[in-house]
CSV table of C-alpha atoms in Angstrom, one decimal:
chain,number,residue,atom,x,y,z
A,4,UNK,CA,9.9,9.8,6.9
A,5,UNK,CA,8.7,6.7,9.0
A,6,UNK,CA,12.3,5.5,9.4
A,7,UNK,CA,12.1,2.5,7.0
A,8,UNK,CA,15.3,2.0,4.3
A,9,UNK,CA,15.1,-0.1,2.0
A,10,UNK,CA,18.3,-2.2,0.4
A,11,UNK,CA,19.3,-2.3,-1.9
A,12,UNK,CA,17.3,0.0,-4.0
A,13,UNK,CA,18.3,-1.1,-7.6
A,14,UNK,CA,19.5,-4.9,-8.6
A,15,UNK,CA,20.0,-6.8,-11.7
A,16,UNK,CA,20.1,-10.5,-11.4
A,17,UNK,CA,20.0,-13.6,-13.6
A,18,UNK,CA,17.2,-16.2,-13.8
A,19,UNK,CA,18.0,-18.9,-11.6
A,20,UNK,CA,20.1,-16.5,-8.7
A,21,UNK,CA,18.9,-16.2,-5.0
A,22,UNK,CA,17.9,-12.7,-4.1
A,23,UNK,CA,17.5,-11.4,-1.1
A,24,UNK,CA,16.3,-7.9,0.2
A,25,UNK,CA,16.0,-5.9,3.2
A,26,UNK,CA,13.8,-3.9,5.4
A,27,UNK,CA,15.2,-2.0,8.6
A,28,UNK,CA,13.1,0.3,10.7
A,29,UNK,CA,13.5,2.4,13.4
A,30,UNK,CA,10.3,2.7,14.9
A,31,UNK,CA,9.7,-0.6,16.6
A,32,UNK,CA,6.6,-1.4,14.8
A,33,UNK,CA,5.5,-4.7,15.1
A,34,UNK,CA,3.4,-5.2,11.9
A,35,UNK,CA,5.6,-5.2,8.6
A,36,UNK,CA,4.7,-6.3,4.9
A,37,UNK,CA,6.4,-6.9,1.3
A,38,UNK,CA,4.3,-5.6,-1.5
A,39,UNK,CA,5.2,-5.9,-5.4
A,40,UNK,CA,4.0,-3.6,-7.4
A,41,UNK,CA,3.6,-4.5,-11.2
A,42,UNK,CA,2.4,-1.7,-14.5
A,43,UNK,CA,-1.0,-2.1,-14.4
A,44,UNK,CA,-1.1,-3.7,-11.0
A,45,UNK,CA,-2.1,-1.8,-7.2
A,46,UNK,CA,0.3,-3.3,-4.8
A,47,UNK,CA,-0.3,-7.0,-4.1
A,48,UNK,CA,0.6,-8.6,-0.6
A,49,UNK,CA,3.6,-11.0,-0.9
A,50,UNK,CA,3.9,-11.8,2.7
A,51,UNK,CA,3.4,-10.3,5.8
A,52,UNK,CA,4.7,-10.8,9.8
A,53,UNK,CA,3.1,-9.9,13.1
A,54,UNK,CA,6.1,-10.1,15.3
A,55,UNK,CA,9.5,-11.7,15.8
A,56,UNK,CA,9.3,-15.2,13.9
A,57,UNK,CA,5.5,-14.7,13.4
A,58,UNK,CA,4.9,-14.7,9.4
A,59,UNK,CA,2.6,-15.6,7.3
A,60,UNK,CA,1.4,-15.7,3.6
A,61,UNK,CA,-0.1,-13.2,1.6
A,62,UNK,CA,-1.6,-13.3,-2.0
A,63,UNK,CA,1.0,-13.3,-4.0
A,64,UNK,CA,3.6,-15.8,-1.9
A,65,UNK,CA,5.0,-18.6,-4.3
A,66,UNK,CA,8.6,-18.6,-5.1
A,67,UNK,CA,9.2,-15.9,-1.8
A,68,UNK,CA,9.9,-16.8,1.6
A,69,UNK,CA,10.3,-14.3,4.7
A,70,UNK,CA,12.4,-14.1,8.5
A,71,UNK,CA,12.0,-11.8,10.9
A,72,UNK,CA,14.8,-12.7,13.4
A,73,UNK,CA,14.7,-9.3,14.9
A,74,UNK,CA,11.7,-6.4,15.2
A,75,UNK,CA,13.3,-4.2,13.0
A,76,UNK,CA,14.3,-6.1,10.4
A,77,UNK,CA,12.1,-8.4,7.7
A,78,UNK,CA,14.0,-10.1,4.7
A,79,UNK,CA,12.6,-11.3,1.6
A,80,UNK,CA,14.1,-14.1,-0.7
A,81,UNK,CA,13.7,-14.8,-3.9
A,82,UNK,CA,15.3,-18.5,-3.6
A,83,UNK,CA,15.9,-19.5,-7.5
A,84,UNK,CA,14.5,-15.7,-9.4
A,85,UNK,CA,12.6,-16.0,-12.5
A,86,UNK,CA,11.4,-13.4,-15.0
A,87,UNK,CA,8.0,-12.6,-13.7
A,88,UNK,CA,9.7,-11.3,-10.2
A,89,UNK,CA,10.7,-8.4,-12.4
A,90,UNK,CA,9.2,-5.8,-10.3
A,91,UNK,CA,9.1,-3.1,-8.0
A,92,UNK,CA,9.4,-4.2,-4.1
A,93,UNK,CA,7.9,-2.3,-0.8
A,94,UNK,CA,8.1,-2.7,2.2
A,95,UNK,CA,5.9,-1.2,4.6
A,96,UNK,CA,5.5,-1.1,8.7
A,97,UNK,CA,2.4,-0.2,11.4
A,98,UNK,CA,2.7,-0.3,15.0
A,99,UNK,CA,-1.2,-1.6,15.1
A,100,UNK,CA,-4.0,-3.1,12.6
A,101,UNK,CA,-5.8,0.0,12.3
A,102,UNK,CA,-3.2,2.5,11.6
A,103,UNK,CA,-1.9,3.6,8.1
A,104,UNK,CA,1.4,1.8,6.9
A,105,UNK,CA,4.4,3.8,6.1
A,106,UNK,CA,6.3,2.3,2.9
A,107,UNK,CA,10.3,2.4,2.0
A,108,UNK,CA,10.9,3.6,-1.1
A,109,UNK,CA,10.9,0.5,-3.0
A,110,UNK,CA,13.8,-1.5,-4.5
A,111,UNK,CA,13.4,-2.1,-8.5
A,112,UNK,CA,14.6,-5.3,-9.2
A,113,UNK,CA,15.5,-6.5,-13.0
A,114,UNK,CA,15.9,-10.5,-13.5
A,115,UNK,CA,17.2,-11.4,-17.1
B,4,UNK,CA,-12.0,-11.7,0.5
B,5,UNK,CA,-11.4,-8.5,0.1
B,6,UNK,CA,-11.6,-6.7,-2.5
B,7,UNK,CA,-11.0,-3.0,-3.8
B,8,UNK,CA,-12.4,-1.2,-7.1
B,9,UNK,CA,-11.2,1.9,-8.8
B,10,UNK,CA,-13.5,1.9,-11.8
B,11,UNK,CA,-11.3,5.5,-13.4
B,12,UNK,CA,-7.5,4.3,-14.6
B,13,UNK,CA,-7.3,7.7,-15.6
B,14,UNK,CA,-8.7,11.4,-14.8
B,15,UNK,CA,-8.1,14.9,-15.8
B,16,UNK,CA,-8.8,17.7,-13.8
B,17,UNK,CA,-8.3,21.7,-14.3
B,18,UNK,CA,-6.1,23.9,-11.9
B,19,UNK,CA,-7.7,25.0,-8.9
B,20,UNK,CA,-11.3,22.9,-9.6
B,21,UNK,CA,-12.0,19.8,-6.9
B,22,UNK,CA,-11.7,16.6,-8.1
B,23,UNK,CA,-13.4,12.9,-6.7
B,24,UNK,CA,-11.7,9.5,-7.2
B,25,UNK,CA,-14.0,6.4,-6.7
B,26,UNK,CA,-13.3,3.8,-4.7
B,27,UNK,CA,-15.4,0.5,-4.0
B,28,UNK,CA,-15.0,-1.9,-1.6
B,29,UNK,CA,-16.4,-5.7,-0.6
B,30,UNK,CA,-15.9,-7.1,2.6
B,31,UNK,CA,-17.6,-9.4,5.1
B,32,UNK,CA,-15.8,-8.1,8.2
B,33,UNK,CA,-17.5,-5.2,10.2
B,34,UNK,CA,-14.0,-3.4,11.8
B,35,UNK,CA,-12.4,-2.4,9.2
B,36,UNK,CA,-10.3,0.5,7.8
B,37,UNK,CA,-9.8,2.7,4.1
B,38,UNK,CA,-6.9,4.7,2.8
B,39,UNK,CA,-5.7,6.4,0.3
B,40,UNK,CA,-2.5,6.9,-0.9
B,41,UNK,CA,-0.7,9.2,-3.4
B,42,UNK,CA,2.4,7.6,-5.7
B,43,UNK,CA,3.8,10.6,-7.8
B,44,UNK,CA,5.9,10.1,-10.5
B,45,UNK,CA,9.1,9.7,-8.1
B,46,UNK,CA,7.9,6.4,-6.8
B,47,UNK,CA,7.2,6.6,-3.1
B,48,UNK,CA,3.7,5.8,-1.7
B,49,UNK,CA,2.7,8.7,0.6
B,50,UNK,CA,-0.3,8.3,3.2
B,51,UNK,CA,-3.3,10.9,2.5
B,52,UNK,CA,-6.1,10.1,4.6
B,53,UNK,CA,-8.0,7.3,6.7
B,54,UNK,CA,-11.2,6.1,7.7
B,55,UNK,CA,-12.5,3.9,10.3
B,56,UNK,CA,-15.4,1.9,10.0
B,57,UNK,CA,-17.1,2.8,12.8
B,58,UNK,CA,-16.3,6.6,12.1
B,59,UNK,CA,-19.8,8.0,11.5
B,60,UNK,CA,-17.9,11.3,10.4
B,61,UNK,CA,-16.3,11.6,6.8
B,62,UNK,CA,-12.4,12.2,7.4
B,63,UNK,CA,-10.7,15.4,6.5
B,64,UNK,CA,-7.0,16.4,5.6
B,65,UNK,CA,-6.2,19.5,4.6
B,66,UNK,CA,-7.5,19.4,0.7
B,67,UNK,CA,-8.4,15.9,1.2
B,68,UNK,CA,-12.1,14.7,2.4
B,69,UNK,CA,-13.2,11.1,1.8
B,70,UNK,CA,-16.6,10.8,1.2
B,71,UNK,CA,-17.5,7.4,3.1
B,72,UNK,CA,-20.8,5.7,2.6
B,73,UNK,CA,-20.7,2.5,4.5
B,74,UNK,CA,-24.2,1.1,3.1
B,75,UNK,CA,-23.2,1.5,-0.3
B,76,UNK,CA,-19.3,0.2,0.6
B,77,UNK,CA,-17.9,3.1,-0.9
B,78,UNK,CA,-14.7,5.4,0.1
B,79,UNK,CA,-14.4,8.3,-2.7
B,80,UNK,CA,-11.4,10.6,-2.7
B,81,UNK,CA,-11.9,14.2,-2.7
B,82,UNK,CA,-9.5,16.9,-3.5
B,83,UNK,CA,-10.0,20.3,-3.6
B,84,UNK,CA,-8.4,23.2,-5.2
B,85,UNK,CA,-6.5,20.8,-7.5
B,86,UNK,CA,-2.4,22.1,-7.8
B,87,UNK,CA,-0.3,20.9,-10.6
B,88,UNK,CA,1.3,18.9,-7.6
B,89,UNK,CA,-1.7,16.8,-7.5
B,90,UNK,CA,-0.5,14.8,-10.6
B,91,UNK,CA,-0.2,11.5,-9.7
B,92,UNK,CA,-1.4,7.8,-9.3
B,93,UNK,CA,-3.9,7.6,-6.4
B,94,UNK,CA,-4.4,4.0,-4.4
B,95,UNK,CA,-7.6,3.5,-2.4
B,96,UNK,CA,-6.8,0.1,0.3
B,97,UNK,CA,-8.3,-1.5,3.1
B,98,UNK,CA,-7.5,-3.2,6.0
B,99,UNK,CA,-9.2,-6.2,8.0
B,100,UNK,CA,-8.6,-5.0,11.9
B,101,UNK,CA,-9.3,-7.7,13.3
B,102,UNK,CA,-8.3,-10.2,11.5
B,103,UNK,CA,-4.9,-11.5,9.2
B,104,UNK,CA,-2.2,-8.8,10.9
B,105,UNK,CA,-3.9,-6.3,9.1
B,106,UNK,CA,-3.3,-6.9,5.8
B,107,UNK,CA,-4.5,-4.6,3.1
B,108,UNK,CA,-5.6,-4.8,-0.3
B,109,UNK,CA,-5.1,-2.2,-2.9
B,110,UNK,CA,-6.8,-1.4,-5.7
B,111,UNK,CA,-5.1,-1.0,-9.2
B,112,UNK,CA,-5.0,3.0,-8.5
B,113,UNK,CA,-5.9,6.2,-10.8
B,114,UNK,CA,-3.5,8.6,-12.5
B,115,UNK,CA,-4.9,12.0,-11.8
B,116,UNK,CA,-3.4,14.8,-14.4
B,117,UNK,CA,-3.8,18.3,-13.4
B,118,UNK,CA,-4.0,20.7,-16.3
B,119,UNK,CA,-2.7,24.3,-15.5
Protein backbone atom coordinates (compact mmCIF):
# COMPACT_ATOMS: atom_id res chain seq x y z
CA UNK A 1 0.00 0.00 0.00
CA UNK A 2 0.99 3.76 -0.72
CA UNK A 3 1.09 4.54 3.05
CA UNK A 4 -2.12 6.65 3.19
CA UNK A 5 -4.75 5.85 6.34
CA UNK A 6 -7.66 7.06 6.40
CA UNK A 7 -9.66 8.14 9.81
CA UNK A 8 -11.89 7.35 10.82
CA UNK A 9 -13.22 4.80 8.53
CA UNK A 10 -16.95 4.52 9.64
CA UNK A 11 -19.08 7.59 11.30
CA UNK A 12 -22.55 8.36 11.93
CA UNK A 13 -23.48 11.89 12.60
CA UNK A 14 -26.52 14.10 12.87
CA UNK A 15 -27.65 16.81 10.44
CA UNK A 16 -26.39 20.05 11.58
CA UNK A 17 -22.87 18.43 13.38
CA UNK A 18 -19.21 19.42 12.24
CA UNK A 19 -17.35 16.53 10.75
CA UNK A 20 -14.03 16.37 10.28
CA UNK A 21 -11.77 13.65 8.58
CA UNK A 22 -8.29 12.75 8.14
CA UNK A 23 -5.64 11.90 5.73
CA UNK A 24 -1.94 10.96 6.90
CA UNK A 25 0.76 9.70 4.50
CA UNK A 26 3.93 8.54 4.69
CA UNK A 27 5.31 9.20 1.46
CA UNK A 28 5.89 12.86 1.37
CA UNK A 29 3.91 13.45 -1.63
CA UNK A 30 3.09 16.78 -2.33
CA UNK A 31 -0.23 16.52 -4.36
CA UNK A 32 -3.27 15.22 -2.20
CA UNK A 33 -7.12 15.15 -3.07
CA UNK A 34 -10.73 14.33 -1.30
CA UNK A 35 -13.02 12.51 -3.58
CA UNK A 36 -16.76 11.39 -2.70
CA UNK A 37 -17.99 8.81 -4.24
CA UNK A 38 -21.85 8.42 -4.61
CA UNK A 39 -24.15 4.90 -6.15
CA UNK A 40 -24.27 5.76 -9.54
CA UNK A 41 -21.59 8.38 -9.36
CA UNK A 42 -17.35 7.99 -10.52
CA UNK A 43 -15.51 9.77 -7.95
CA UNK A 44 -16.00 13.60 -7.99
CA UNK A 45 -13.20 16.13 -6.86
CA UNK A 46 -14.13 17.91 -3.59
CA UNK A 47 -10.99 19.71 -3.14
CA UNK A 48 -7.61 19.36 -3.79
CA UNK A 49 -3.89 20.97 -2.32
CA UNK A 50 -0.58 21.31 -4.04
CA UNK A 51 1.53 21.82 -1.02
CA UNK A 52 1.61 23.04 2.63
CA UNK A 53 -1.27 25.84 2.82
CA UNK A 54 -1.71 25.63 -1.01
CA UNK A 55 -5.54 24.47 -1.63
CA UNK A 56 -7.85 24.93 -3.88
CA UNK A 57 -11.45 23.93 -5.07
CA UNK A 58 -12.63 21.21 -6.87
CA UNK A 59 -16.09 20.35 -8.44
CA UNK A 60 -17.89 19.35 -5.92
CA UNK A 61 -16.68 22.04 -2.98
CA UNK A 62 -19.80 23.70 -1.23
CA UNK A 63 -20.38 22.96 2.32
CA UNK A 64 -16.41 21.48 2.62
CA UNK A 65 -13.46 23.28 3.43
CA UNK A 66 -9.70 21.87 3.53
CA UNK A 67 -5.97 22.58 5.68
CA UNK A 68 -2.96 21.34 5.00
CA UNK A 69 -0.77 22.53 7.98
CA UNK A 70 1.71 19.84 7.43
CA UNK A 71 2.85 17.61 4.09
CA UNK A 72 1.44 14.61 5.35
CA UNK A 73 -1.55 15.44 6.50
CA UNK A 74 -4.90 17.02 4.58
CA UNK A 75 -8.23 17.41 6.66
CA UNK A 76 -11.58 17.76 5.36
CA UNK A 77 -14.63 19.50 7.21
CA UNK A 78 -17.95 19.15 6.86
CA UNK A 79 -18.73 22.53 8.93
CA UNK A 80 -22.73 22.11 9.63
CA UNK A 81 -23.35 18.16 7.76
CA UNK A 82 -26.49 17.70 5.86
CA UNK A 83 -28.03 14.65 4.32
CA UNK A 84 -26.65 14.73 0.82
CA UNK A 85 -22.92 14.37 2.36
CA UNK A 86 -24.01 10.87 2.98
CA UNK A 87 -21.21 9.21 1.16
CA UNK A 88 -18.19 7.41 0.76
CA UNK A 89 -14.90 9.70 1.25
CA UNK A 90 -11.20 9.13 -0.43
CA UNK A 91 -8.48 10.44 -0.22
CA UNK A 92 -5.79 10.07 -2.57
CA UNK A 93 -1.82 11.37 -2.83
CA UNK A 94 0.86 11.81 -5.99
CA UNK A 95 4.27 13.03 -5.68
CA UNK A 96 3.89 14.75 -9.37
CA UNK A 97 0.91 15.71 -11.97
CA UNK A 98 1.58 12.98 -14.20
CA UNK A 99 1.81 10.01 -11.95
CA UNK A 100 -1.11 7.77 -10.85
CA UNK A 101 -2.75 8.56 -7.38
CA UNK A 102 -2.77 6.13 -4.65
CA UNK A 103 -6.23 6.19 -2.62
CA UNK A 104 -6.93 5.35 1.35
CA UNK A 105 -9.49 3.10 1.71
CA UNK A 106 -12.28 5.47 2.13
CA UNK A 107 -14.22 6.50 5.18
CA UNK A 108 -18.25 5.80 4.82
CA UNK A 109 -19.91 8.47 6.43
CA UNK A 110 -23.82 8.24 7.49
CA UNK A 111 -25.63 11.81 8.35
CA UNK A 112 -29.20 11.30 9.70
CA UNK B 1 -13.47 21.04 -18.97
CA UNK B 2 -12.82 17.74 -18.80
CA UNK B 3 -14.73 15.32 -19.27
CA UNK B 4 -14.79 11.27 -19.16
CA UNK B 5 -17.32 8.71 -20.83
CA UNK B 6 -17.93 5.18 -20.06
CA UNK B 7 -20.90 4.50 -22.38
CA UNK B 8 -21.13 0.29 -20.71
CA UNK B 9 -22.56 0.57 -16.82
CA UNK B 10 -22.47 -3.02 -17.03
CA UNK B 11 -20.60 -5.99 -18.94
CA UNK B 12 -20.39 -9.71 -18.77
CA UNK B 13 -17.61 -11.64 -19.84
CA UNK B 14 -16.78 -15.59 -19.87
CA UNK B 15 -13.77 -17.17 -17.90
CA UNK B 16 -10.66 -17.03 -19.66
CA UNK B 17 -12.10 -14.83 -22.93
CA UNK B 18 -10.53 -11.01 -23.15
CA UNK B 19 -12.63 -8.39 -22.44
CA UNK B 20 -12.55 -4.26 -23.63
CA UNK B 21 -14.07 -1.46 -21.54
CA UNK B 22 -14.64 1.89 -23.40
CA UNK B 23 -13.50 4.90 -22.32
CA UNK B 24 -13.96 8.57 -24.00
CA UNK B 25 -12.42 11.52 -23.27
CA UNK B 26 -12.78 15.52 -24.12
CA UNK B 27 -10.20 17.85 -23.36
CA UNK B 28 -8.61 20.99 -24.74
CA UNK B 29 -5.16 20.55 -23.09
CA UNK B 30 -2.43 18.67 -25.14
CA UNK B 31 -0.23 17.00 -21.86
CA UNK B 32 -2.26 15.07 -20.39
CA UNK B 33 -2.65 11.62 -18.78
CA UNK B 34 -5.45 8.33 -18.56
CA UNK B 35 -5.96 5.63 -15.99
CA UNK B 36 -7.80 3.14 -15.07
CA UNK B 37 -8.65 1.78 -11.98
CA UNK B 38 -10.21 -1.32 -10.57
CA UNK B 39 -12.78 -0.98 -7.26
CA UNK B 40 -13.83 -4.67 -6.35
CA UNK B 41 -16.43 -5.35 -4.22
CA UNK B 42 -14.25 -4.58 -0.95
CA UNK B 43 -14.05 -0.90 -1.69
CA UNK B 44 -10.56 0.14 -2.41
CA UNK B 45 -9.55 1.86 -5.68
CA UNK B 46 -6.53 -0.01 -7.07
CA UNK B 47 -4.28 1.55 -9.91
CA UNK B 48 -4.14 -0.71 -13.28
CA UNK B 49 -2.56 1.04 -15.87
CA UNK B 50 -1.49 4.63 -17.35
CA UNK B 51 -1.02 6.40 -20.35
CA UNK B 52 0.76 9.49 -21.31
CA UNK B 53 -0.29 11.66 -23.93
CA UNK B 54 2.66 11.98 -25.70
CA UNK B 55 3.21 8.06 -25.42
CA UNK B 56 3.00 7.00 -29.10
CA UNK B 57 3.00 3.32 -27.70
CA UNK B 58 -0.25 1.64 -26.21
CA UNK B 59 0.62 0.80 -22.36
CA UNK B 60 0.84 -2.74 -21.12
CA UNK B 61 0.36 -4.41 -17.63
CA UNK B 62 0.49 -7.73 -17.20
CA UNK B 63 -3.27 -8.76 -18.57
CA UNK B 64 -3.92 -5.18 -19.01
CA UNK B 65 -3.35 -3.20 -22.51
CA UNK B 66 -4.99 0.11 -23.11
CA UNK B 67 -5.80 0.71 -26.46
CA UNK B 68 -5.15 4.53 -26.87
CA UNK B 69 -6.24 6.48 -29.86
CA UNK B 70 -5.44 10.03 -29.39
CA UNK B 71 -7.38 11.40 -32.70
CA UNK B 72 -10.40 9.73 -31.80
CA UNK B 73 -9.87 10.74 -27.75
CA UNK B 74 -10.26 7.36 -26.74
CA UNK B 75 -8.50 5.15 -23.88
CA UNK B 76 -10.26 1.52 -23.96
CA UNK B 77 -9.40 -1.04 -21.33
CA UNK B 78 -8.30 -4.36 -22.30
CA UNK B 79 -8.15 -7.51 -20.32
CA UNK B 80 -7.16 -10.63 -21.22
CA UNK B 81 -7.68 -14.11 -20.08
CA UNK B 82 -10.56 -12.82 -17.89
CA UNK B 83 -10.30 -14.63 -13.96
CA UNK B 84 -13.28 -14.73 -11.75
CA UNK B 85 -11.07 -12.10 -9.94
CA UNK B 86 -11.70 -9.64 -12.54
CA UNK B 87 -15.23 -8.92 -11.13
CA UNK B 88 -15.45 -5.61 -10.49
CA UNK B 89 -16.27 -1.79 -11.16
CA UNK B 90 -13.71 -0.38 -13.55
CA UNK B 91 -12.89 3.68 -13.51
CA UNK B 92 -11.33 5.25 -16.64
CA UNK B 93 -9.75 9.18 -15.37
CA UNK B 94 -7.70 11.73 -16.62
CA UNK B 95 -5.45 14.22 -15.49
CA UNK B 96 -4.61 17.85 -16.77
CA UNK B 97 -0.47 17.83 -16.26
CA UNK B 98 -0.03 20.95 -16.61
CA UNK B 99 -2.46 22.60 -15.28
CA UNK B 100 -5.00 22.67 -11.78
CA UNK B 101 -2.40 20.32 -9.46
CA UNK B 102 -3.35 17.59 -11.46
CA UNK B 103 -6.67 17.00 -10.86
CA UNK B 104 -8.57 14.13 -12.40
CA UNK B 105 -11.86 13.43 -13.52
CA UNK B 106 -13.52 10.02 -13.36
CA UNK B 107 -15.96 8.69 -15.22
CA UNK B 108 -19.10 6.98 -13.67
CA UNK B 109 -17.16 3.39 -14.10
CA UNK B 110 -18.32 -0.26 -15.43
CA UNK B 111 -19.08 -3.32 -13.36
CA UNK B 112 -17.39 -6.06 -15.17
CA UNK B 113 -18.95 -9.74 -14.05
CA UNK B 114 -16.92 -12.72 -14.98
CA UNK B 115 -18.91 -15.89 -15.52
CA UNK B 116 -16.90 -19.13 -14.63
Amino acid sequence: DAGITQSPRHKVTETGTPVTLRCHQTENHRYMYWYRQDPGHGLRLIHYSYGVKDTDKGEVSDGYSVSRSKTEDFLLTLESATSSQTSVYFCAISPTMDQPQHFGDGTRLSIL
Amino acid sequence: AQKITQTQPGMFVQEKEAVTLDCTYDTSDQSYGLFWYKQPSSGEMIFLIYQGSYDEQNATEGRYSLNFQKARKSANLVISASQLGDSAMYFCAMREVNTNAGKSTFGDGTTLTVKP
